Short mmCIF file of C-alpha atoms in Angstrom, two decimals:
data_model
loop_
_atom_site.label_atom_id
_atom_site.label_comp_id
_atom_site.label_asym_id
_atom_site.label_seq_id
_atom_site.Cartn_x
_atom_site.Cartn_y
_atom_site.Cartn_z
CA MET A 7 13.98 -26.87 27.10
CA ASN A 8 10.57 -26.18 28.53
CA ALA A 9 7.45 -25.43 26.51
CA LYS A 10 7.48 -21.72 27.33
CA ARG A 11 10.98 -21.23 25.94
CA ARG A 12 10.23 -23.42 22.91
CA ASN A 13 7.18 -21.23 22.25
CA LYS A 14 9.34 -18.09 22.43
CA LEU A 15 11.78 -19.65 19.96
CA ALA A 16 8.92 -20.47 17.60
CA GLN A 17 7.71 -16.86 17.78
CA ILE A 18 11.18 -15.53 17.05
CA ALA A 19 11.50 -17.94 14.12
CA LEU A 20 8.24 -16.59 12.69
CA GLN A 21 9.44 -13.01 13.07
CA LEU A 22 12.73 -13.84 11.38
CA ASP A 23 10.87 -15.55 8.57
CA GLY A 24 8.90 -12.34 8.01
CA LEU A 25 12.13 -10.35 7.91
CA ARG A 26 13.60 -12.87 5.47
CA THR A 27 10.62 -12.33 3.18
CA GLN A 28 11.16 -8.57 3.29
CA LEU A 29 14.86 -9.00 2.52
CA GLU A 30 14.02 -11.28 -0.39
CA SER A 31 11.80 -8.57 -1.83
CA LEU A 32 14.54 -5.97 -1.47
CA ARG A 33 17.07 -8.33 -3.02
CA ASP A 34 14.73 -9.01 -5.94
CA GLU A 35 14.19 -5.28 -6.47
CA GLU A 36 17.93 -4.63 -6.39
CA GLN A 37 18.58 -7.52 -8.77
CA GLU A 38 15.95 -6.20 -11.18
CA ALA A 39 17.48 -2.72 -11.02
CA PHE A 40 20.90 -4.20 -11.76
CA ASP A 41 19.55 -6.35 -14.60
CA ASN A 42 17.99 -3.25 -16.16
CA LEU A 43 21.23 -1.26 -16.12
CA PRO A 44 22.78 -0.73 -19.52
CA ASP A 45 25.76 -3.01 -20.11
CA ASN A 46 28.18 -0.08 -20.21
CA ILE A 47 27.11 0.92 -16.66
CA LYS A 48 27.27 -2.61 -15.24
CA ASP A 49 31.05 -2.50 -15.61
CA THR A 50 31.39 0.77 -13.69
CA ASP A 51 31.77 1.30 -9.95
CA ARG A 52 28.02 1.91 -9.76
CA GLY A 53 27.25 -1.39 -11.44
CA GLU A 54 29.74 -3.29 -9.31
CA ALA A 55 28.25 -1.75 -6.16
CA ALA A 56 24.76 -2.85 -7.25
CA ALA A 57 26.01 -6.40 -7.92
CA GLU A 58 27.72 -6.48 -4.52
CA ALA A 59 24.52 -5.28 -2.85
CA CYS A 60 22.59 -8.11 -4.52
CA GLU A 61 25.13 -10.64 -3.29
CA ALA A 62 25.12 -9.21 0.25
CA LEU A 63 21.33 -9.29 0.38
CA ASP A 64 21.34 -12.87 -0.90
CA ASN A 65 23.81 -13.82 1.85
CA ALA A 66 21.61 -12.14 4.46
CA VAL A 67 18.55 -14.03 3.20
CA SER A 68 20.47 -17.31 3.44
CA ALA A 69 21.69 -16.51 6.94
CA LEU A 70 18.18 -15.69 8.14
CA GLU A 71 16.87 -18.86 6.54
CA ASP A 72 19.51 -20.94 8.32
CA THR A 73 18.81 -19.21 11.64
CA THR A 74 15.06 -19.67 11.26
CA ASP A 75 15.52 -23.35 10.50
CA THR A 76 17.75 -23.80 13.55
CA LEU A 77 15.32 -22.03 15.87
CA SER A 78 12.36 -23.95 14.46
CA THR A 79 14.17 -27.22 15.09
CA LEU A 80 14.90 -26.18 18.67
CA ALA A 81 11.30 -25.08 19.16
CA GLU A 82 10.10 -28.49 18.03
CA GLY A 83 12.16 -30.04 20.76
CA ALA A 84 14.52 -31.93 18.47
#
């Protein structure tokens, strides 16, 4: 891969890392909202939906992290 394409990959990796940070913040907010729900609501559909949202956001963060790592490795020419 030439330097120009490696540079583009590095830029995309940086952008994805910024998006990952934003998703982490949203995930943390959602987790805090879930943690603050009364126990009797956590077992309802609303509580289960909040827990599922936290898990989905966590999966998205992990996926972006993996993608960023892969692109960074490619950009480094490895």
